[in-house]
Coordinates of C-alpha atoms in Angstrom, one line a residue:
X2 CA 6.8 -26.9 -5.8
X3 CA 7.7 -24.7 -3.1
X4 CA 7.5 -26.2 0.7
X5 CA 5.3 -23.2 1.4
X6 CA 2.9 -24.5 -1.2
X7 CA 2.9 -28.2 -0.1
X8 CA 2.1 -26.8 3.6
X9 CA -1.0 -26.0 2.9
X10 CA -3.8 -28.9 2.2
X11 CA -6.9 -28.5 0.0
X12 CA -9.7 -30.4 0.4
X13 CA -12.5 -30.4 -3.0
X14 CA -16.0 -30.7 -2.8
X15 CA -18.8 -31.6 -5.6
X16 CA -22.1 -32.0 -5.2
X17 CA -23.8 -33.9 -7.6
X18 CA -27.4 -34.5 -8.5
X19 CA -28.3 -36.3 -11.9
X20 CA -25.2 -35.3 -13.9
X21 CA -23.0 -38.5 -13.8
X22 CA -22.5 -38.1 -17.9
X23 CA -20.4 -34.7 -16.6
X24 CA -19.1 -35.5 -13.1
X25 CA -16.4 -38.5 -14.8
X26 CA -14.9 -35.6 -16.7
X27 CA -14.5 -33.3 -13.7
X28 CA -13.0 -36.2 -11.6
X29 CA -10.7 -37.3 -14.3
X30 CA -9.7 -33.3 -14.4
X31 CA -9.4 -33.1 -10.9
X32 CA -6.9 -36.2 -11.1
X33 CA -4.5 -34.9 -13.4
X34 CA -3.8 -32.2 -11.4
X35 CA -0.4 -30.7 -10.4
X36 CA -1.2 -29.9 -6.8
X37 CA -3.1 -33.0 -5.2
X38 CA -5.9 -32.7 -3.0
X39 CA -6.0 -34.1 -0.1
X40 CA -8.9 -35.3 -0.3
X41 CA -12.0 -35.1 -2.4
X42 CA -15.3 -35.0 -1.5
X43 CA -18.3 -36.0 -3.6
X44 CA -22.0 -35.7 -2.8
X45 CA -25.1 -37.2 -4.2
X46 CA -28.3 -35.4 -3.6
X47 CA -30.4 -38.5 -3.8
X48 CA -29.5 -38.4 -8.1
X49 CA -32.0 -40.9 -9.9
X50 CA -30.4 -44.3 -10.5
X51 CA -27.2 -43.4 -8.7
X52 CA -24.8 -45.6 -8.7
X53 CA -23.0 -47.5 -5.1
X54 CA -20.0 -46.4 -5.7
X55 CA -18.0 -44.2 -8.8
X56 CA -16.8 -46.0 -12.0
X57 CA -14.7 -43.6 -13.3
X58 CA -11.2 -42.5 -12.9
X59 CA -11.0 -41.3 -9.7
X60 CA -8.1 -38.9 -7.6
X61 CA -6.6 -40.2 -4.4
X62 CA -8.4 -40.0 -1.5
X63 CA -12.0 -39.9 -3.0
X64 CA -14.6 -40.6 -1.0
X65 CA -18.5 -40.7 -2.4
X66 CA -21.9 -40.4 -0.3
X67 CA -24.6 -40.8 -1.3
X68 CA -27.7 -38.9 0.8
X69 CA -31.1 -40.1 0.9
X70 CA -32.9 -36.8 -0.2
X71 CA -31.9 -33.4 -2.0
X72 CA -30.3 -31.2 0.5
X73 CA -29.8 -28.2 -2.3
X74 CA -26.1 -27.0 -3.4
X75 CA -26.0 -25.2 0.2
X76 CA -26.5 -28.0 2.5
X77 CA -24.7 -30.4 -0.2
X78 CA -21.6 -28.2 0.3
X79 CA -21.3 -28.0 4.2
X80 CA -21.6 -31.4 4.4
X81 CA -18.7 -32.3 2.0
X82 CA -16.7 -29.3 4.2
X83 CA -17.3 -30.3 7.9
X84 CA -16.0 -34.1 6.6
X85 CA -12.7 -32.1 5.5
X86 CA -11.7 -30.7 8.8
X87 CA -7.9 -31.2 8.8
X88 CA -7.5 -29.0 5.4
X89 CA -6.6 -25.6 5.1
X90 CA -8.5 -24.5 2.4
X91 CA -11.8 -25.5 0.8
X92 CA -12.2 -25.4 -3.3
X93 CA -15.1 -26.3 -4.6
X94 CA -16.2 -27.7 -8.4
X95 CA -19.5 -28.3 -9.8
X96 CA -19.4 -31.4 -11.4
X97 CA -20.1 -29.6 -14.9
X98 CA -16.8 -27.6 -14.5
X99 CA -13.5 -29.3 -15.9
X100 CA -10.4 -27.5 -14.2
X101 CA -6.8 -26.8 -15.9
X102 CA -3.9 -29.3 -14.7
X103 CA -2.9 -26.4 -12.8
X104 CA -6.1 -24.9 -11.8
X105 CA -5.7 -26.1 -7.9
X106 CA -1.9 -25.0 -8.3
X107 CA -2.6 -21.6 -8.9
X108 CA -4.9 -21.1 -6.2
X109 CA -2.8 -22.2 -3.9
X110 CA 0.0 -20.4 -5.2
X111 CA -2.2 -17.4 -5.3
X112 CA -3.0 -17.6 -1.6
X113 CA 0.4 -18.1 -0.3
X114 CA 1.8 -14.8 -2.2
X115 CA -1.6 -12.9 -0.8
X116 CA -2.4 -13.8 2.7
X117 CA -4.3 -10.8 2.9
X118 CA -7.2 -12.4 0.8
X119 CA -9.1 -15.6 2.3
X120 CA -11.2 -16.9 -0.7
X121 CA -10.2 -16.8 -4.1
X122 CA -12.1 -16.9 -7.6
X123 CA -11.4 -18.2 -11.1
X124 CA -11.8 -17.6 -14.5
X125 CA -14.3 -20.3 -16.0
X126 CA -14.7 -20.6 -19.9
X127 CA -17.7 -21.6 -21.8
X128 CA -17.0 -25.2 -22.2
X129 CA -18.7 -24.9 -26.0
X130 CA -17.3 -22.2 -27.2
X131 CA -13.9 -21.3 -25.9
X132 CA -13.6 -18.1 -27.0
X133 CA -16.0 -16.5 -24.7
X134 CA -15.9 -16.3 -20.6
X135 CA -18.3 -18.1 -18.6
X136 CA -17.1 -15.8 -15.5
X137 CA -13.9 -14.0 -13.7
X138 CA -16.0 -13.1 -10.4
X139 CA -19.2 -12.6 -9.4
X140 CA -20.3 -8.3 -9.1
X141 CA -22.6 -7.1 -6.8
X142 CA -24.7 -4.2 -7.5
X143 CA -26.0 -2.1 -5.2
X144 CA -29.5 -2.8 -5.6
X145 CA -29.3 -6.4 -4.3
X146 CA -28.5 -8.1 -8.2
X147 CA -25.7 -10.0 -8.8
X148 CA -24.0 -11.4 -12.2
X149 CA -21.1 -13.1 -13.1
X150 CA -18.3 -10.8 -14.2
X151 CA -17.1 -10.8 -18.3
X152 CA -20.3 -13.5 -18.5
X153 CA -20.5 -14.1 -22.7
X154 CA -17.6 -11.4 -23.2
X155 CA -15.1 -12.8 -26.0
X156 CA -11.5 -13.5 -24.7
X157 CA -9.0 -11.4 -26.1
X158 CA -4.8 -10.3 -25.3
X159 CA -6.3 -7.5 -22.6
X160 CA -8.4 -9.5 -20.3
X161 CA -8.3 -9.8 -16.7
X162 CA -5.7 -9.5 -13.7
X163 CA -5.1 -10.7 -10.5
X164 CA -7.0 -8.5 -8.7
X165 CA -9.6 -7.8 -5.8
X166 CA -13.3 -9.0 -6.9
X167 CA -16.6 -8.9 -4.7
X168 CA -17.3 -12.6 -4.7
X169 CA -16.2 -15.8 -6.4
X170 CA -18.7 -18.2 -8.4
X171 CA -18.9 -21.3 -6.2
X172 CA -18.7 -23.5 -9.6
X173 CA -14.9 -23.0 -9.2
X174 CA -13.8 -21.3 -5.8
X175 CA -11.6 -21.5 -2.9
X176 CA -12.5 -20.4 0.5
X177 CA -9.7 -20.3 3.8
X178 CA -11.4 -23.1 5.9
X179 CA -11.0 -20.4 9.2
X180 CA -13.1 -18.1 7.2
X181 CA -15.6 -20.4 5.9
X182 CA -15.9 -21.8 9.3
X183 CA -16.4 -18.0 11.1
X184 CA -19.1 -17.1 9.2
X185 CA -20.8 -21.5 8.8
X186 CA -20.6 -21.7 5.3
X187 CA -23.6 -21.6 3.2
X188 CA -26.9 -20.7 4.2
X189 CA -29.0 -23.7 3.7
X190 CA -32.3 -21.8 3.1
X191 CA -31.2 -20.8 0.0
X192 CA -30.7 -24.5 -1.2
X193 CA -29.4 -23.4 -4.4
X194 CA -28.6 -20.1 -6.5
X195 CA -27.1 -16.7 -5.3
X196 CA -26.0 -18.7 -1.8
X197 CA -22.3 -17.8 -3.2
X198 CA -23.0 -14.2 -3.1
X199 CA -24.7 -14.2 0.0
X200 CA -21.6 -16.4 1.9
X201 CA -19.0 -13.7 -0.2
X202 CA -21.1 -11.0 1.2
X203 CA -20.8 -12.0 5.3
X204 CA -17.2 -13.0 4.7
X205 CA -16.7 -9.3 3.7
X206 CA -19.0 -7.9 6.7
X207 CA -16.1 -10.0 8.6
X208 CA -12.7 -8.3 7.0
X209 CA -12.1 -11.0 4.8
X210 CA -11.3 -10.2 0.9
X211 CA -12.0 -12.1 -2.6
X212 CA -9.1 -12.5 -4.9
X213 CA -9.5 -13.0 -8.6
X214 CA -6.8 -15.8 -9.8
X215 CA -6.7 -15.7 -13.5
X216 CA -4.3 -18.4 -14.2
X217 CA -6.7 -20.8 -12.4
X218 CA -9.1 -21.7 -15.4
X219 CA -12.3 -24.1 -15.6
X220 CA -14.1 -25.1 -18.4
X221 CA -17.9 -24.7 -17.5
X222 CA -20.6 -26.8 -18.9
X223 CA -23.2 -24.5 -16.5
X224 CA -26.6 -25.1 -15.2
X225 CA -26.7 -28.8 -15.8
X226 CA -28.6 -30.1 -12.6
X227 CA -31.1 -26.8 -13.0
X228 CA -32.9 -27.2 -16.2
X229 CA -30.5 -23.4 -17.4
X230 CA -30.4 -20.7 -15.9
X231 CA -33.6 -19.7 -17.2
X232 CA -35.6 -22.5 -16.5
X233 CA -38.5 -22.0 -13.3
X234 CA -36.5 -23.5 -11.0
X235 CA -33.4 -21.3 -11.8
X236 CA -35.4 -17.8 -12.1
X237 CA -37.4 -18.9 -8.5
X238 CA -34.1 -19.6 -6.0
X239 CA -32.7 -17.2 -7.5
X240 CA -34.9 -14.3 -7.0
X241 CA -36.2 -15.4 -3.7
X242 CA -32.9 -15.3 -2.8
X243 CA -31.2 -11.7 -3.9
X244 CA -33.8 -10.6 -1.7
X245 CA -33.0 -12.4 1.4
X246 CA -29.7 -11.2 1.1
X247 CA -29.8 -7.7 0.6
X248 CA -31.8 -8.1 3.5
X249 CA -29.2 -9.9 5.8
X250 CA -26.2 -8.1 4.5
X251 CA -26.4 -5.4 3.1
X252 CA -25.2 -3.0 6.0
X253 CA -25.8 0.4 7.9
X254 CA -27.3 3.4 6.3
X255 CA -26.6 2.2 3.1
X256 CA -29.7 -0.6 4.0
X257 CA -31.4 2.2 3.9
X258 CA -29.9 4.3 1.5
X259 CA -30.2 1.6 -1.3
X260 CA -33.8 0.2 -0.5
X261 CA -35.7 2.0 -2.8
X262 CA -33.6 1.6 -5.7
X263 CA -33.8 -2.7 -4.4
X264 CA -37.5 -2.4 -4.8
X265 CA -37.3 -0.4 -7.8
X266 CA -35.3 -3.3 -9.2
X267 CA -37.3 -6.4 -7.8
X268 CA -40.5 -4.7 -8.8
X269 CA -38.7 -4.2 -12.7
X270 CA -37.8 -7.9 -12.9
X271 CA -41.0 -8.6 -12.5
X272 CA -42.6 -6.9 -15.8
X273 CA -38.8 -8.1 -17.4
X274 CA -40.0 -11.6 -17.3
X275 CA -43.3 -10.8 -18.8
X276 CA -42.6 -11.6 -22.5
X277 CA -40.9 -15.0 -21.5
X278 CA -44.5 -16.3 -19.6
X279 CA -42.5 -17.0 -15.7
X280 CA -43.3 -13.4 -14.1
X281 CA -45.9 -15.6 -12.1
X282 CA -42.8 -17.5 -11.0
X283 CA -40.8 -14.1 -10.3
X284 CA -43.7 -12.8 -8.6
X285 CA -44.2 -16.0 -6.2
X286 CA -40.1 -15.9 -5.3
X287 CA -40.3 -11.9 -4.0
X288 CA -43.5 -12.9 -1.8
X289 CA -41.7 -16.3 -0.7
X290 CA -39.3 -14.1 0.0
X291 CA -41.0 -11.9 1.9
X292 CA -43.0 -14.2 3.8
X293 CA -39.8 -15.2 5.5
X294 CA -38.7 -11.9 6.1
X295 CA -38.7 -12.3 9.9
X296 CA -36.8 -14.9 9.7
X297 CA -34.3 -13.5 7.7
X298 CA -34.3 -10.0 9.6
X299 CA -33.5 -12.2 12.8
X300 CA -29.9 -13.2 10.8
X301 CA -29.8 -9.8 9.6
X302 CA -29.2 -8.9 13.3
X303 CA -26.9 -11.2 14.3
X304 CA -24.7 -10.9 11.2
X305 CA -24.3 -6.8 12.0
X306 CA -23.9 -7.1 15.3
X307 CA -20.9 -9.3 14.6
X308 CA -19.8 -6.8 11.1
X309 CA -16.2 -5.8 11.7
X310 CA -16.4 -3.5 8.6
X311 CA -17.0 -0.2 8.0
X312 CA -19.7 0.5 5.5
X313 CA -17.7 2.6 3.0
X314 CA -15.5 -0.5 3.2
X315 CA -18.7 -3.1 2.2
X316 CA -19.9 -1.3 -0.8
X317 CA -16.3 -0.1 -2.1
X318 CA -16.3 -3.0 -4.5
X319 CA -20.0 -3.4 -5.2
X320 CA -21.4 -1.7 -8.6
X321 CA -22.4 1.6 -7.8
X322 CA -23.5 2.4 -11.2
X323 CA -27.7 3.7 -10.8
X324 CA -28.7 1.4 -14.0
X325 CA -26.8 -1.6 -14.2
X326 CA -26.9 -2.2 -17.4
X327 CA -24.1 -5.2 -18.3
X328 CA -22.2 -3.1 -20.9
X329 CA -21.4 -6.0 -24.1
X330 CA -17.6 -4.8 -24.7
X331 CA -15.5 -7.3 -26.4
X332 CA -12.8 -7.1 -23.4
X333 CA -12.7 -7.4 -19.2
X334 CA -10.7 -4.4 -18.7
X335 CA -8.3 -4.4 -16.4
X336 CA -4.4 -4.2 -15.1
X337 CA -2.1 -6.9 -15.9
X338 CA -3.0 -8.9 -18.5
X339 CA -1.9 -11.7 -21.2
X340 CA -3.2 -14.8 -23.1
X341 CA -1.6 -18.0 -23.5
X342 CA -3.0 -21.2 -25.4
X343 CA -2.1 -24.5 -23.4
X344 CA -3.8 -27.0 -26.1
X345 CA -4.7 -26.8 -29.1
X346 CA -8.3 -26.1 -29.0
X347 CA -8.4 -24.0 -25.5
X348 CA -7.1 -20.9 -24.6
X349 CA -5.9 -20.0 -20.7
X350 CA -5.4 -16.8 -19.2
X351 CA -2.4 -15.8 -17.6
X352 CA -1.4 -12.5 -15.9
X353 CA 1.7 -11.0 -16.2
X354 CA 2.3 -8.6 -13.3
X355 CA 6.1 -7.1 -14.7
X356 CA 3.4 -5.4 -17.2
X357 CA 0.9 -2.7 -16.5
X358 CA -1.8 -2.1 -18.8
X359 CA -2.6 1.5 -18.6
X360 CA -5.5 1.4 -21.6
X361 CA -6.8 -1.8 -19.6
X362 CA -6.9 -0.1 -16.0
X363 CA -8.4 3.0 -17.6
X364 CA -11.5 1.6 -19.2
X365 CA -12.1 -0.5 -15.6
X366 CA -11.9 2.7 -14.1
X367 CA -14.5 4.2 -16.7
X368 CA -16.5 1.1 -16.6
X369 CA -17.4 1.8 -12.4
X370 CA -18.1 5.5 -12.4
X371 CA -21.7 6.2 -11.5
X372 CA -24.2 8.5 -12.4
X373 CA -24.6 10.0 -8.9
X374 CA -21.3 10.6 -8.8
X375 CA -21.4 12.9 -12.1
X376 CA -23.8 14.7 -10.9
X377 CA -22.2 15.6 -7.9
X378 CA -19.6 16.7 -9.8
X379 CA -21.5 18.8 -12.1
X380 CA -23.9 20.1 -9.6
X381 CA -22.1 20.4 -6.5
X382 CA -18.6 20.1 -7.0
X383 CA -17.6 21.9 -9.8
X384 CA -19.5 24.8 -9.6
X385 CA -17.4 25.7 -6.4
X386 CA -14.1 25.0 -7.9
X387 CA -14.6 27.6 -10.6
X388 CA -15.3 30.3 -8.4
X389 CA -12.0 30.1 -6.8
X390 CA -10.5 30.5 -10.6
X391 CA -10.8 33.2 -12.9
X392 CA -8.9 33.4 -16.7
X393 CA -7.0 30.8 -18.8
X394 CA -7.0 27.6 -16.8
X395 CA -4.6 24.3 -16.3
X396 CA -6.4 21.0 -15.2
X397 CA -3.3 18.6 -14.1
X398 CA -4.4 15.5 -13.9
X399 CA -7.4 15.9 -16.0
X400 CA -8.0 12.0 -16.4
X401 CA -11.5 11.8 -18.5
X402 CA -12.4 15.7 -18.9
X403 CA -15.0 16.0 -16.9
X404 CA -13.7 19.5 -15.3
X405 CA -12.3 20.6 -18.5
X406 CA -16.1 19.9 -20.2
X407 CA -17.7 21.9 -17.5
X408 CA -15.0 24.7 -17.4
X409 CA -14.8 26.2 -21.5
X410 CA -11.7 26.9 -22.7
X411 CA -9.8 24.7 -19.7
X412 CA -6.6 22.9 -21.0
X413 CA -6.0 19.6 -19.8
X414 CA -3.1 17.2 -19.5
X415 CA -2.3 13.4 -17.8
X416 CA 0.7 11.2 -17.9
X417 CA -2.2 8.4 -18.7
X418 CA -2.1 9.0 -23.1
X419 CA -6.0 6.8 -23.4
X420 CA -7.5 9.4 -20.9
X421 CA -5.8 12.4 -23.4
X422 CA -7.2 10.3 -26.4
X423 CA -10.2 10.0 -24.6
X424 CA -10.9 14.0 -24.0
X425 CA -10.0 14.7 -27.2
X426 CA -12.5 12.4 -28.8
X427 CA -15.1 14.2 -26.6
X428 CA -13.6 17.4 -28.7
X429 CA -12.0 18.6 -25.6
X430 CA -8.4 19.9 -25.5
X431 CA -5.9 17.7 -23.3
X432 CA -2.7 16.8 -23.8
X433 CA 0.3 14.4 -22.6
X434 CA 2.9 15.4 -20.1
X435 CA 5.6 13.9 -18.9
X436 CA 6.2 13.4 -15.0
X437 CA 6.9 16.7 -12.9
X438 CA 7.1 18.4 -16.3
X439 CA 4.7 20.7 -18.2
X440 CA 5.0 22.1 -21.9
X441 CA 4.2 25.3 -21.5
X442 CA 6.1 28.8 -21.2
X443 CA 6.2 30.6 -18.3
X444 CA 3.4 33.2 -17.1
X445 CA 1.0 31.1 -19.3
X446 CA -2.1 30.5 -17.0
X447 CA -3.7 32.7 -14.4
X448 CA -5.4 29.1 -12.6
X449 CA -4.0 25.6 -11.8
X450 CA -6.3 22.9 -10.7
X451 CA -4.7 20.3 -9.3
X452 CA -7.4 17.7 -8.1
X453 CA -6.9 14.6 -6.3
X454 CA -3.2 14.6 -7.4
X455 CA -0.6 15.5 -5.0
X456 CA -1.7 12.6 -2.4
X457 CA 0.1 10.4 -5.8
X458 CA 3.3 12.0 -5.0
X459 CA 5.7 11.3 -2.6
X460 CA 8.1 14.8 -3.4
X461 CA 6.3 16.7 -5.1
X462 CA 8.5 19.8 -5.0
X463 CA 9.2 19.4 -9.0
X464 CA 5.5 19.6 -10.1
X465 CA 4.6 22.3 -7.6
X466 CA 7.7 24.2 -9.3
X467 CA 6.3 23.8 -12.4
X468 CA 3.1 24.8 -11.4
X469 CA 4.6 28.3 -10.0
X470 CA 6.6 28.6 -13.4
X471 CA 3.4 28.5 -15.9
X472 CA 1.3 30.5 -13.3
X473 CA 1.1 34.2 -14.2
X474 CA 2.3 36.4 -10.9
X475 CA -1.0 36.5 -8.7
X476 CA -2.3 33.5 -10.1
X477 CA -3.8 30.6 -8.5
X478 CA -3.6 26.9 -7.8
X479 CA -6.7 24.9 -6.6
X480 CA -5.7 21.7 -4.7
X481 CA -7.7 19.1 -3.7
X482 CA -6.8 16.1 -1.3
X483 CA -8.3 13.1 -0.3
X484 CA -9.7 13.1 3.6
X485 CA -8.9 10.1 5.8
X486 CA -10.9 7.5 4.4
X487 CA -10.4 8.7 0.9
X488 CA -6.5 8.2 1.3
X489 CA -6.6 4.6 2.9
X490 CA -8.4 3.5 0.5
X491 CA -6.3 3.9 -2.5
X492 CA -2.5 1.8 -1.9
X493 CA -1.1 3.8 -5.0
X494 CA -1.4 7.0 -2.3
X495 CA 2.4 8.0 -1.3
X496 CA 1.8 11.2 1.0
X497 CA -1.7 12.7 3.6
X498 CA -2.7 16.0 3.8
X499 CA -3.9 17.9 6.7
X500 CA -4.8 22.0 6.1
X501 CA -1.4 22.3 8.1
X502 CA 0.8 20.1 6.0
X503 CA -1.0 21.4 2.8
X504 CA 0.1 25.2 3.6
X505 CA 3.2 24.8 5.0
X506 CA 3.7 22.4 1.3
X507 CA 2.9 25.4 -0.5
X508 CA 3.9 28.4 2.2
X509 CA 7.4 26.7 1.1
X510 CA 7.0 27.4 -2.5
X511 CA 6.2 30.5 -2.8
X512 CA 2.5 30.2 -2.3
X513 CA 0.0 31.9 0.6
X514 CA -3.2 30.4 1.1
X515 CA -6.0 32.2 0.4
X516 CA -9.0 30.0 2.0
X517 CA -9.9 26.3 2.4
X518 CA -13.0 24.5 1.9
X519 CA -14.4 20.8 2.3
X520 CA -16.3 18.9 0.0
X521 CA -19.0 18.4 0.1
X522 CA -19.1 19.6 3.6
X523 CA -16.5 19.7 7.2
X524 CA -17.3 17.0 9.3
X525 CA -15.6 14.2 10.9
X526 CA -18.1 11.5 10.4
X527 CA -18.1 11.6 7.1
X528 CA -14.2 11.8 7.0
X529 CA -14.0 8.9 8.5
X530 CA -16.5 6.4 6.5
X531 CA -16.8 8.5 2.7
X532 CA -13.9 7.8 0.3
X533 CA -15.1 11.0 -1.7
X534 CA -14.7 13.1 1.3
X535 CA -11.4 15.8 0.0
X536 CA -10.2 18.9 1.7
X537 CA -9.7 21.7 -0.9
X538 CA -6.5 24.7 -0.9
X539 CA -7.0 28.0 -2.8
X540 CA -3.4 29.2 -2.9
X541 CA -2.1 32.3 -4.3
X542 CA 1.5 32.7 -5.8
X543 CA 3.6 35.6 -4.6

């Protein structure tokens, strides 16, 4: 173990109420592991016939208190954290989660290669039945819900990667200590449910980042000390409290901008609990909830008054989908990926980042698009590209087809072969290419579109040559770039554009411009908070 690793100390926290049967296995876990905690904390919300002290087999350095009433998960939590004050980082466990022998290892491990990132999420597996996740996450949709990532999906080889996620599920986290301590931990008012979303949600106002570590597995029992998930006390806490935190967090215009579609959505949970007999107990939570709300607009202003985050940023890794409907695919698709069985009976996730999973990043990709962003491509967007174009047409780049099914008779083509598969099984006609080469004679296409492309390219002198070769003489190229905010947001992005750098790229080539044109309008604000925001080149060659 690296001296890097051992550096850092790690302090664990349960908190326990009425589920001793469970807690003896997620001790005896949490003593067999690989990187020791320094300490570990265990609290007892006032459980019936709790015992004075643990019989079980217990990790170094455990200490057990017992309280003499139910603070809630919240309050349980910051309690067990402000007694851990020389640790660097918190993880917490509920006592129904049973963690790998390397499960604290890899977090660790996990933060010391990404300092960037200050709390960090695992995967946990239903503790029943192996073969399906429990969780890799916790996704936020823009309507103020909240569910656990890949929840029921059946593990397979193409699973999950180490990758940026919008929260963590606090039955198996780890938080920075700094962090936790900017922003005090949970909110106690919530005493139980959703109050992991809510604290993921003001770390983020703050700058801080979630990262998903897949090789740190749990096994999760889930919803022991609750009755289940859907039992009154479960379906109360937690919709009293996706309310109070849209309303605390959810920043800026996009308050605003999203509160109809929150009402829409508290007001449809409502009627969705009808046929189970607890929309009474929906019903009470939203006016709980509400009956607080000066309260919880009071912490709404301090926490955005202190928000260090631009809103673009918030909401970049929230589900902007308009229905969020929980799509049951077989996989969690996603970049690097790989399976690995450790016992007999269980199966652990691994990543492997030498690998990249194109297929697997694709379908992620497919998997976050939005319906208001199709329609602003097929009502707003589109319609002005084509006017710049006129004949046989080249989409390069085409990625999913939607230009080339709103342009008939477009040709398409991509280096990625599952988006080619993909338009063609949509009856569309794409086709693979290889990098900075396109099969096609010369003089074969009177228009180019090029769209959101050449940013990817860090010389792209070959592809703009090819581009010139298949172009009939008088034909035209149509290049679209990402604006400021559009280009920071995407690391894979090699080269910026300005109007100035974009024709004096092209001027180079062979090409003169014929006009430019912003979408979906000029203007400096919105450069500067909308990733969508792209300057557009009609260029003509010679």
């Amino acid at each position: 173990m690296s001296a890097t690793l051992t550096e850092n100390k790690v302090g664990v926290v349960i908190v326990n109420w009425n589920s001793f049967d469970v807690l003896a296995r997620c001790l005896t876990a949490l003593k067999r592991q690989t990187f020791k905690p320094a300490c570990v904390i265990v609290i007892d919300n006032k459980s019936e016939n709790a015992p004075n002290q643990l019989h079980c087999d217990l990790p170094d350095n455990t200490q057990y208190i017992k309280l003499n009433e139910n603070t809630g998960f919240a309050r349980g939590n910051n309690l067990g954290v402000s007694l851990l004050c020389e640790c660097d980082y918190i993880a917490l466990i509920n006592p129904d989660a049973f963690p790998q022998p390397d499960w604290l290892y890899q977090l660790v491990d996990a933060a010391s290669r990404n300092p960037e990132y200050s709390f960090f999420a695992s995967i946990t597996i239903m503790d029943d039945d192996p073969e399906y996740f429990d969780g890799a996450g916790d996704i936020y949709h823009i309507s103020g819900i909240g569910w656990r990532r890949g929840y029921g999906r059946k593990i397979s080889p193409d699973d999950v990667s180490e990758s940026e996620v919008f929260a963590p599920c606090a039955a198996a986290a780890m938080y920075s200590r700094a962090a936790w301590e900017e922003v005090k931990g949970f909110d106690e008012d919530y005493f139980c449910y959703f109050e992991d979303v809510d604290l993921a949600f003001r770390l983020r106002l703050q700058g801080y980042k979630c990262l998903l570590v897949p090789r740190a597995i749990a096994y999760h029992v889930g919803s022991v000390t609750s009755g289940g998930h859907r039992s009154d006390f479960s379906v109360y806490h937690g919709h009293r409290n996706l309310v109070w935190t849209y309303v605390k967090n959810m920043p800026g215009y996009a308050f605003w901008l999203f509160l109809p579609l929150h009402i829409s959505m508290n007001l449809i949970s409502i009627f969705r609990f009808i046929p189970s007999g607890q929309w009474r107990i929906v019903l009470k939570a939203k006016i709980d909830a509400l009956r607080s709300i000066r309260k919880v607009w009071k912490k709404r202003r301090s926490i955005q008054n202190q928000r260090r985050v631009g809103v673009a940023e918030i909401i970049r890794f929230m589900d902007k989908r308009l229905i969020p409907i929980r799509r049951k695919t077989n996989t969690i698709f996603s970049r690097f990926s790989g399976l690995l069985p450790i016992s007999d009976t269980k199966p652990a996730l691994v990543s492997d980042s030498d690998s990249f999973n194109e297929q697997a990043n694709y379908f992620n990709y497919l998997r976050r698009r939005s319906i208001l962003g199709f329609l602003y491509r097929k009502f707003w967007l589109y319609p002005k590209l084509v006017k710049s174009l006129f004949g046989r047409v080249l989409d390069v780049g085409c990625g999913i087809g939607d230009f080339l099914d709103f342009r008939p008779g477009a040709i398409g083509l991509d280096i990625n072969p599952y988006a080619v598969e993909w338009c063609k099984k949509r009856g569309l006609d794409a086709r693979l290419m290889e990098v900075d080469h396109l099969p096609f004679s010369n003089d074969s296409f009177d228009g180019v579109v090029l769209d959101n492309v050449l940013e990817h390219l860090a010389i792209p002198d070959k592809l703009i040559a090819e581009i010139e070769r298949v172009l009939v003489p008088g034909g035209r190229v149509l290049i679209g770039v990402p604006g400021k905010r559009g280009y920071a947001a995407d690391s894979d992005h090699k080269k910026f554009y300005s109007e100035e750098d974009l024709k004096k790229t092209m001027y180079e080539k062979g090409f003169s411009c014929k006009e430019f044109f912003f979408m979906p309008v000029k203007s400096g604000i919105l450069d500067s908070f909308l990733p969508q925001y792209c300057l557009y080149g009609v260029f003509e060659r010679s």
